[in-house]
Amino acid sequence: MKIAICDDEMAERNAIADLVKSYNPDFEIAMLSTSQELLEVVQNVYFDLVLLDIEMESPNGYETAKLLKNLKDPPCVVFVTKSNAYTIRGYEVAFRYIRKPIKPEAFFRVMDAVCEESKPQHLTIQTNGETIVFSLQDILYIESNNYNVCIHTLTGKYTARKSLKTISTELAVCCFARPHNSFLVNLQKIRSATSKTLTLVDGTQLPISRNNRDSFEKKFMDYLRR
């Protein structure tokens, strides 16, 4: 997920960025100090989410959100502000509203909602001249194999020339995580887990590498808590 943080106070931008990194260190972050700068950047760069302060020099955050909404491919907008003045009408142009000072629990709940709203429902690959569309619910895990990936589903497996890193990025907001550099697993398909091994609903066992263990366990526990 690509995120723009627009706030005219550097300390606030940094604090929000720290929360984003805590939620998911793989998300890309752009830091912008004025609404005008944001409006210029979005002409050439797409953001999945804009975390936007309201109380800024003209155009203020509310006016900026209205302009963002008119883009051909508008981002999700979440207001992050000290003011209550725009709370009611803010929902005309914003997905959520977070009050400053930000409480991490409240921020993470909003991020959960944003990810749920924006996550893809399918994965599309090209293989042997054919386009195949997979429902994410049908995927057990995806395995890296040299320059290819093998997608293991409930009904079979399919090979495509695509990197696991690329697919991981595409599914970053979904219930997928990497227990090992060679595997991307659907967290919904895990039956049990130890510190070294995962067992999926079909009985498949996958390793958890030492290097990936901490990040994987965090994402898995976050998934279970939700």
PDB file of C-alpha atoms in Angstrom:
ATOM      1  CA  MET A   1       0.000   0.000   0.000  1.00  0.00           C
ATOM      2  CA  LYS A   2       1.236   3.466  -0.903  1.00  0.00           C
ATOM      3  CA  ILE A   3       0.394   6.162   1.667  1.00  0.00           C
ATOM      4  CA  ALA A   4       0.705   9.961   1.617  1.00  0.00           C
ATOM      5  CA  ILE A   5       0.940  11.804   4.927  1.00  0.00           C
ATOM      6  CA  CYS A   6       0.070  15.482   4.543  1.00  0.00           C
ATOM      7  CA  ASP A   7       0.498  17.680   7.611  1.00  0.00           C
ATOM      8  CA  ASP A   8       2.150  21.085   7.991  1.00  0.00           C
ATOM      9  CA  GLU A   9       3.857  20.089  11.256  1.00  0.00           C
ATOM     10  CA  MET A  10       6.960  17.932  10.899  1.00  0.00           C
ATOM     11  CA  ALA A  11       6.574  16.351  14.344  1.00  0.00           C
ATOM     12  CA  GLU A  12       3.023  15.287  13.464  1.00  0.00           C
ATOM     13  CA  ARG A  13       4.111  13.827  10.117  1.00  0.00           C
ATOM     14  CA  ASN A  14       6.854  11.830  11.802  1.00  0.00           C
ATOM     15  CA  ALA A  15       4.514  10.562  14.522  1.00  0.00           C
ATOM     16  CA  ILE A  16       1.971   9.382  11.950  1.00  0.00           C
ATOM     17  CA  ALA A  17       4.700   7.753   9.868  1.00  0.00           C
ATOM     18  CA  ASP A  18       5.901   5.846  12.940  1.00  0.00           C
ATOM     19  CA  LEU A  19       2.378   4.522  13.477  1.00  0.00           C
ATOM     20  CA  VAL A  20       2.129   3.422   9.841  1.00  0.00           C
ATOM     21  CA  LYS A  21       5.475   1.611  10.086  1.00  0.00           C
ATOM     22  CA  SER A  22       4.366  -0.039  13.298  1.00  0.00           C
ATOM     23  CA  TYR A  23       1.181  -1.231  11.590  1.00  0.00           C
ATOM     24  CA  ASN A  24       2.955  -2.537   8.492  1.00  0.00           C
ATOM     25  CA  PRO A  25       6.639  -1.813   7.775  1.00  0.00           C
ATOM     26  CA  ASP A  26       6.176  -2.773   4.105  1.00  0.00           C
ATOM     27  CA  PHE A  27       3.864   0.138   3.321  1.00  0.00           C
ATOM     28  CA  GLU A  28       5.413   2.947   1.241  1.00  0.00           C
ATOM     29  CA  ILE A  29       5.186   6.426   2.761  1.00  0.00           C
ATOM     30  CA  ALA A  30       5.423   9.884   1.170  1.00  0.00           C
ATOM     31  CA  MET A  31       5.669  12.917   3.472  1.00  0.00           C
ATOM     32  CA  LEU A  32       4.087  16.181   2.298  1.00  0.00           C
ATOM     33  CA  SER A  33       3.908  19.471   4.184  1.00  0.00           C
ATOM     34  CA  THR A  34       1.223  21.379   2.241  1.00  0.00           C
ATOM     35  CA  SER A  35      -2.035  20.609   0.482  1.00  0.00           C
ATOM     36  CA  GLN A  36      -0.747  22.269  -2.657  1.00  0.00           C
ATOM     37  CA  GLU A  37       2.251  19.948  -2.714  1.00  0.00           C
ATOM     38  CA  LEU A  38      -0.057  16.941  -2.312  1.00  0.00           C
ATOM     39  CA  LEU A  39      -2.317  18.084  -5.141  1.00  0.00           C
ATOM     40  CA  GLU A  40       0.685  18.447  -7.442  1.00  0.00           C
ATOM     41  CA  VAL A  41       2.111  15.028  -6.567  1.00  0.00           C
ATOM     42  CA  VAL A  42      -1.155  13.123  -7.085  1.00  0.00           C
ATOM     43  CA  GLN A  43      -1.203  14.228 -10.720  1.00  0.00           C
ATOM     44  CA  ASN A  44       1.597  11.738 -11.374  1.00  0.00           C
ATOM     45  CA  VAL A  45       1.618   9.376  -8.386  1.00  0.00           C
ATOM     46  CA  TYR A  46      -1.216   7.157  -7.168  1.00  0.00           C
ATOM     47  CA  PHE A  47      -1.750   6.734  -3.425  1.00  0.00           C
ATOM     48  CA  ASP A  48      -4.008   4.104  -1.912  1.00  0.00           C
ATOM     49  CA  LEU A  49      -4.454   6.220   1.203  1.00  0.00           C
ATOM     50  CA  VAL A  50      -3.992   9.876   2.139  1.00  0.00           C
ATOM     51  CA  LEU A  51      -3.707  10.719   5.846  1.00  0.00           C
ATOM     52  CA  LEU A  52      -4.656  14.379   5.752  1.00  0.00           C
ATOM     53  CA  ASP A  53      -4.612  17.157   8.324  1.00  0.00           C
ATOM     54  CA  ILE A  54      -7.478  19.645   8.000  1.00  0.00           C
ATOM     55  CA  GLU A  55      -6.076  22.799   9.593  1.00  0.00           C
ATOM     56  CA  MET A  56      -3.623  23.904   6.902  1.00  0.00           C
ATOM     57  CA  GLU A  57      -3.206  26.967   4.721  1.00  0.00           C
ATOM     58  CA  SER A  58      -5.559  27.224   1.770  1.00  0.00           C
ATOM     59  CA  PRO A  59      -6.634  24.915   0.431  1.00  0.00           C
ATOM     60  CA  ASN A  60      -7.290  23.320   3.803  1.00  0.00           C
ATOM     61  CA  GLY A  61      -7.640  19.591   4.243  1.00  0.00           C
ATOM     62  CA  TYR A  62     -11.387  19.513   3.700  1.00  0.00           C
ATOM     63  CA  GLU A  63     -11.127  21.502   0.452  1.00  0.00           C
ATOM     64  CA  THR A  64      -8.217  19.291  -0.645  1.00  0.00           C
ATOM     65  CA  ALA A  65     -10.194  16.113   0.042  1.00  0.00           C
ATOM     66  CA  LYS A  66     -12.992  17.376  -2.211  1.00  0.00           C
ATOM     67  CA  LEU A  67     -10.464  17.898  -5.010  1.00  0.00           C
ATOM     68  CA  LEU A  68      -8.955  14.436  -4.448  1.00  0.00           C
ATOM     69  CA  LYS A  69     -12.400  12.890  -4.681  1.00  0.00           C
ATOM     70  CA  ASN A  70     -12.742  14.277  -8.213  1.00  0.00           C
ATOM     71  CA  LEU A  71      -9.643  12.456  -9.466  1.00  0.00           C
ATOM     72  CA  LYS A  72     -10.155   9.673 -12.000  1.00  0.00           C
ATOM     73  CA  ASP A  73      -8.780   7.172  -9.481  1.00  0.00           C
ATOM     74  CA  PRO A  74      -9.257   8.843  -6.071  1.00  0.00           C
ATOM     75  CA  PRO A  75      -7.376   7.654  -2.988  1.00  0.00           C
ATOM     76  CA  CYS A  76      -8.989   6.734   0.293  1.00  0.00           C
ATOM     77  CA  VAL A  77      -8.817   9.816   2.559  1.00  0.00           C
ATOM     78  CA  VAL A  78      -8.600   9.767   6.346  1.00  0.00           C
ATOM     79  CA  PHE A  79      -8.640  13.074   8.223  1.00  0.00           C
ATOM     80  CA  VAL A  80      -6.144  13.363  11.082  1.00  0.00           C
ATOM     81  CA  THR A  81      -6.890  16.539  13.010  1.00  0.00           C
ATOM     82  CA  LYS A  82      -7.307  18.329  16.348  1.00  0.00           C
ATOM     83  CA  SER A  83     -10.570  19.976  15.330  1.00  0.00           C
ATOM     84  CA  ASN A  84     -14.174  18.816  15.597  1.00  0.00           C
ATOM     85  CA  ALA A  85     -15.378  21.478  13.181  1.00  0.00           C
ATOM     86  CA  TYR A  86     -15.445  19.231  10.122  1.00  0.00           C
ATOM     87  CA  THR A  87     -16.444  15.960  11.755  1.00  0.00           C
ATOM     88  CA  ILE A  88     -19.944  15.701  10.336  1.00  0.00           C
ATOM     89  CA  ARG A  89     -19.438  16.959   6.803  1.00  0.00           C
ATOM     90  CA  GLY A  90     -16.001  15.366   6.667  1.00  0.00           C
ATOM     91  CA  TYR A  91     -17.583  12.014   5.917  1.00  0.00           C
ATOM     92  CA  GLU A  92     -18.809  13.392   2.606  1.00  0.00           C
ATOM     93  CA  VAL A  93     -15.224  13.253   1.336  1.00  0.00           C
ATOM     94  CA  ALA A  94     -13.280  11.180   3.882  1.00  0.00           C
ATOM     95  CA  PHE A  95     -13.449   7.503   4.782  1.00  0.00           C
ATOM     96  CA  ARG A  96     -12.626   8.013   8.471  1.00  0.00           C
ATOM     97  CA  TYR A  97     -11.679  10.709  10.973  1.00  0.00           C
ATOM     98  CA  ILE A  98      -8.920  10.418  13.626  1.00  0.00           C
ATOM     99  CA  ARG A  99      -8.529  12.903  16.477  1.00  0.00           C
ATOM    100  CA  LYS A 100      -5.156  14.211  17.623  1.00  0.00           C
ATOM    101  CA  PRO A 101      -3.355  13.329  19.804  1.00  0.00           C
ATOM    102  CA  ILE A 102      -3.592   9.950  18.107  1.00  0.00           C
ATOM    103  CA  LYS A 103      -4.077   6.837  20.191  1.00  0.00           C
ATOM    104  CA  PRO A 104      -2.349   3.850  18.534  1.00  0.00           C
ATOM    105  CA  GLU A 105      -5.346   1.562  19.106  1.00  0.00           C
ATOM    106  CA  ALA A 106      -7.676   3.989  17.338  1.00  0.00           C
ATOM    107  CA  PHE A 107      -5.206   4.437  14.489  1.00  0.00           C
ATOM    108  CA  PHE A 108      -4.810   0.694  14.001  1.00  0.00           C
ATOM    109  CA  ARG A 109      -8.594   0.207  13.937  1.00  0.00           C
ATOM    110  CA  VAL A 110      -8.865   2.777  11.166  1.00  0.00           C
ATOM    111  CA  MET A 111      -6.023   1.112   9.243  1.00  0.00           C
ATOM    112  CA  ASP A 112      -7.804  -2.231   9.575  1.00  0.00           C
ATOM    113  CA  ALA A 113     -10.918  -0.653   8.058  1.00  0.00           C
ATOM    114  CA  VAL A 114      -8.919   0.965   5.241  1.00  0.00           C
ATOM    115  CA  CYS A 115      -7.200  -2.325   4.393  1.00  0.00           C
ATOM    116  CA  GLU A 116     -10.488  -4.204   4.453  1.00  0.00           C
ATOM    117  CA  GLU A 117     -12.044  -1.611   2.160  1.00  0.00           C
ATOM    118  CA  SER A 118      -9.179  -1.581  -0.337  1.00  0.00           C
ATOM    119  CA  LYS A 119      -7.970  -5.162  -0.391  1.00  0.00           C
ATOM    120  CA  PRO A 120      -8.265  -7.111  -3.648  1.00  0.00           C
ATOM    121  CA  GLN A 121     -10.533 -10.131  -3.808  1.00  0.00           C
ATOM    122  CA  HIS A 122      -8.721 -11.861  -6.660  1.00  0.00           C
ATOM    123  CA  LEU A 123      -5.260 -12.579  -7.998  1.00  0.00           C
ATOM    124  CA  THR A 124      -4.749 -12.621 -11.765  1.00  0.00           C
ATOM    125  CA  ILE A 125      -1.856 -14.378 -13.503  1.00  0.00           C
ATOM    126  CA  GLN A 126      -0.809 -15.165 -17.050  1.00  0.00           C
ATOM    127  CA  THR A 127       0.249 -18.755 -17.690  1.00  0.00           C
ATOM    128  CA  ASN A 128       0.701 -20.597 -20.995  1.00  0.00           C
ATOM    129  CA  GLY A 129      -0.991 -17.776 -22.880  1.00  0.00           C
ATOM    130  CA  GLU A 130      -4.033 -17.948 -20.616  1.00  0.00           C
ATOM    131  CA  THR A 131      -5.314 -15.459 -18.050  1.00  0.00           C
ATOM    132  CA  ILE A 132      -6.394 -17.134 -14.816  1.00  0.00           C
ATOM    133  CA  VAL A 133      -8.286 -15.333 -12.069  1.00  0.00           C
ATOM    134  CA  PHE A 134      -8.076 -16.832  -8.576  1.00  0.00           C
ATOM    135  CA  SER A 135     -10.329 -16.007  -5.676  1.00  0.00           C
ATOM    136  CA  LEU A 136      -8.026 -15.281  -2.734  1.00  0.00           C
ATOM    137  CA  GLN A 137     -10.229 -17.558  -0.637  1.00  0.00           C
ATOM    138  CA  ASP A 138      -9.167 -20.513  -2.815  1.00  0.00           C
ATOM    139  CA  ILE A 139      -5.402 -19.977  -2.435  1.00  0.00           C
ATOM    140  CA  LEU A 140      -3.567 -22.043   0.184  1.00  0.00           C
ATOM    141  CA  TYR A 141      -0.066 -20.715  -0.412  1.00  0.00           C
ATOM    142  CA  ILE A 142       2.251 -19.464  -3.135  1.00  0.00           C
ATOM    143  CA  GLU A 143       5.715 -20.907  -3.624  1.00  0.00           C
ATOM    144  CA  SER A 144       8.753 -19.319  -5.238  1.00  0.00           C
ATOM    145  CA  ASN A 145      10.496 -21.487  -7.818  1.00  0.00           C
ATOM    146  CA  ASN A 146      13.479 -19.761  -9.453  1.00  0.00           C
ATOM    147  CA  TYR A 147      11.914 -17.025 -11.604  1.00  0.00           C
ATOM    148  CA  ASN A 148       8.438 -18.544 -11.375  1.00  0.00           C
ATOM    149  CA  VAL A 149       5.796 -18.963  -8.710  1.00  0.00           C
ATOM    150  CA  CYS A 150       3.580 -21.949  -8.066  1.00  0.00           C
ATOM    151  CA  ILE A 151       0.117 -21.099  -6.772  1.00  0.00           C
ATOM    152  CA  HIS A 152      -1.304 -23.899  -4.649  1.00  0.00           C
ATOM    153  CA  THR A 153      -5.103 -23.798  -4.443  1.00  0.00           C
ATOM    154  CA  LEU A 154      -7.822 -26.018  -3.019  1.00  0.00           C
ATOM    155  CA  THR A 155      -8.271 -27.642  -6.427  1.00  0.00           C
ATOM    156  CA  GLY A 156      -4.770 -27.768  -7.919  1.00  0.00           C
ATOM    157  CA  LYS A 157      -1.587 -25.845  -8.578  1.00  0.00           C
ATOM    158  CA  TYR A 158      -0.606 -23.386 -11.298  1.00  0.00           C
ATOM    159  CA  THR A 159       2.745 -22.002 -12.415  1.00  0.00           C
ATOM    160  CA  ALA A 160       3.330 -18.450 -13.637  1.00  0.00           C
ATOM    161  CA  ARG A 161       6.368 -16.366 -14.502  1.00  0.00           C
ATOM    162  CA  LYS A 162       6.135 -13.805 -11.730  1.00  0.00           C
ATOM    163  CA  SER A 163       8.189 -13.026  -8.645  1.00  0.00           C
ATOM    164  CA  LEU A 164       6.981 -13.820  -5.140  1.00  0.00           C
ATOM    165  CA  LYS A 165       8.035 -10.316  -4.100  1.00  0.00           C
ATOM    166  CA  THR A 166       5.684  -8.781  -6.680  1.00  0.00           C
ATOM    167  CA  ILE A 167       2.757 -10.904  -5.528  1.00  0.00           C
ATOM    168  CA  SER A 168       3.581 -10.135  -1.881  1.00  0.00           C
ATOM    169  CA  THR A 169       3.332  -6.427  -2.684  1.00  0.00           C
ATOM    170  CA  GLU A 170       0.017  -6.911  -4.494  1.00  0.00           C
ATOM    171  CA  LEU A 171      -1.423  -8.789  -1.502  1.00  0.00           C
ATOM    172  CA  ALA A 172       0.187  -6.666   1.240  1.00  0.00           C
ATOM    173  CA  VAL A 173      -3.188  -5.539   2.630  1.00  0.00           C
ATOM    174  CA  CYS A 174      -4.666  -9.031   2.548  1.00  0.00           C
ATOM    175  CA  CYS A 175      -4.406 -12.013   4.886  1.00  0.00           C
ATOM    176  CA  PHE A 176      -1.121 -13.224   3.404  1.00  0.00           C
ATOM    177  CA  ALA A 177       2.310 -13.345   5.023  1.00  0.00           C
ATOM    178  CA  ARG A 178       5.759 -14.834   4.375  1.00  0.00           C
ATOM    179  CA  PRO A 179       6.875 -17.425   6.937  1.00  0.00           C
ATOM    180  CA  HIS A 180       9.880 -18.114   4.714  1.00  0.00           C
ATOM    181  CA  ASN A 181      11.426 -16.295   1.748  1.00  0.00           C
ATOM    182  CA  SER A 182      10.180 -19.070  -0.536  1.00  0.00           C
ATOM    183  CA  PHE A 183       6.541 -19.040   0.593  1.00  0.00           C
ATOM    184  CA  LEU A 184       3.581 -16.682   0.864  1.00  0.00           C
ATOM    185  CA  VAL A 185       0.788 -18.256   2.895  1.00  0.00           C
ATOM    186  CA  ASN A 186      -2.906 -17.466   3.261  1.00  0.00           C
ATOM    187  CA  LEU A 187      -3.315 -16.899   7.022  1.00  0.00           C
ATOM    188  CA  GLN A 188      -6.930 -18.035   6.780  1.00  0.00           C
ATOM    189  CA  LYS A 189      -5.745 -21.505   5.745  1.00  0.00           C
ATOM    190  CA  ILE A 190      -3.493 -22.189   8.742  1.00  0.00           C
ATOM    191  CA  ARG A 191      -4.718 -25.022  10.954  1.00  0.00           C
ATOM    192  CA  SER A 192      -1.870 -24.947  13.489  1.00  0.00           C
ATOM    193  CA  ALA A 193       1.592 -23.497  13.991  1.00  0.00           C
ATOM    194  CA  THR A 194       4.740 -24.008  16.016  1.00  0.00           C
ATOM    195  CA  SER A 195       7.782 -21.768  16.151  1.00  0.00           C
ATOM    196  CA  LYS A 196       9.259 -23.626  13.168  1.00  0.00           C
ATOM    197  CA  THR A 197       6.389 -25.091  11.145  1.00  0.00           C
ATOM    198  CA  LEU A 198       2.936 -24.255   9.803  1.00  0.00           C
ATOM    199  CA  THR A 199       0.267 -26.840   9.058  1.00  0.00           C
ATOM    200  CA  LEU A 200      -2.419 -25.813   6.571  1.00  0.00           C
ATOM    201  CA  VAL A 201      -6.003 -27.045   6.377  1.00  0.00           C
ATOM    202  CA  ASP A 202      -5.086 -29.611   3.701  1.00  0.00           C
ATOM    203  CA  GLY A 203      -2.256 -31.029   5.821  1.00  0.00           C
ATOM    204  CA  THR A 204       0.572 -29.256   3.968  1.00  0.00           C
ATOM    205  CA  GLN A 205       3.463 -28.280   6.229  1.00  0.00           C
ATOM    206  CA  LEU A 206       5.562 -25.185   5.533  1.00  0.00           C
ATOM    207  CA  PRO A 207       8.735 -24.026   7.307  1.00  0.00           C
ATOM    208  CA  ILE A 208       9.070 -20.802   9.286  1.00  0.00           C
ATOM    209  CA  SER A 209      12.563 -19.416   8.819  1.00  0.00           C
ATOM    210  CA  ARG A 210      14.510 -17.790  11.621  1.00  0.00           C
ATOM    211  CA  ASN A 211      14.830 -14.522   9.669  1.00  0.00           C
ATOM    212  CA  ASN A 212      11.094 -14.311   8.960  1.00  0.00           C
ATOM    213  CA  ARG A 213       9.795 -15.618  12.278  1.00  0.00           C
ATOM    214  CA  ASP A 214       9.272 -12.330  14.131  1.00  0.00           C
ATOM    215  CA  SER A 215       7.561 -10.453  11.281  1.00  0.00           C
ATOM    216  CA  PHE A 216       5.446 -13.472  10.383  1.00  0.00           C
ATOM    217  CA  GLU A 217       4.315 -14.116  13.953  1.00  0.00           C
ATOM    218  CA  LYS A 218       3.374 -10.450  14.377  1.00  0.00           C
ATOM    219  CA  LYS A 219       1.216 -10.468  11.249  1.00  0.00           C
ATOM    220  CA  PHE A 220      -0.343 -13.820  12.192  1.00  0.00           C
ATOM    221  CA  MET A 221      -1.194 -12.632  15.714  1.00  0.00           C
ATOM    222  CA  ASP A 222      -2.581  -9.354  14.350  1.00  0.00           C
ATOM    223  CA  TYR A 223      -4.781 -11.420  12.022  1.00  0.00           C
ATOM    224  CA  LEU A 224      -6.010 -13.624  14.882  1.00  0.00           C
ATOM    225  CA  ARG A 225      -6.820 -10.592  17.054  1.00  0.00           C
ATOM    226  CA  ARG A 226      -8.923  -9.095  14.298  1.00  0.00           C
TER     227      ARG A 226
END
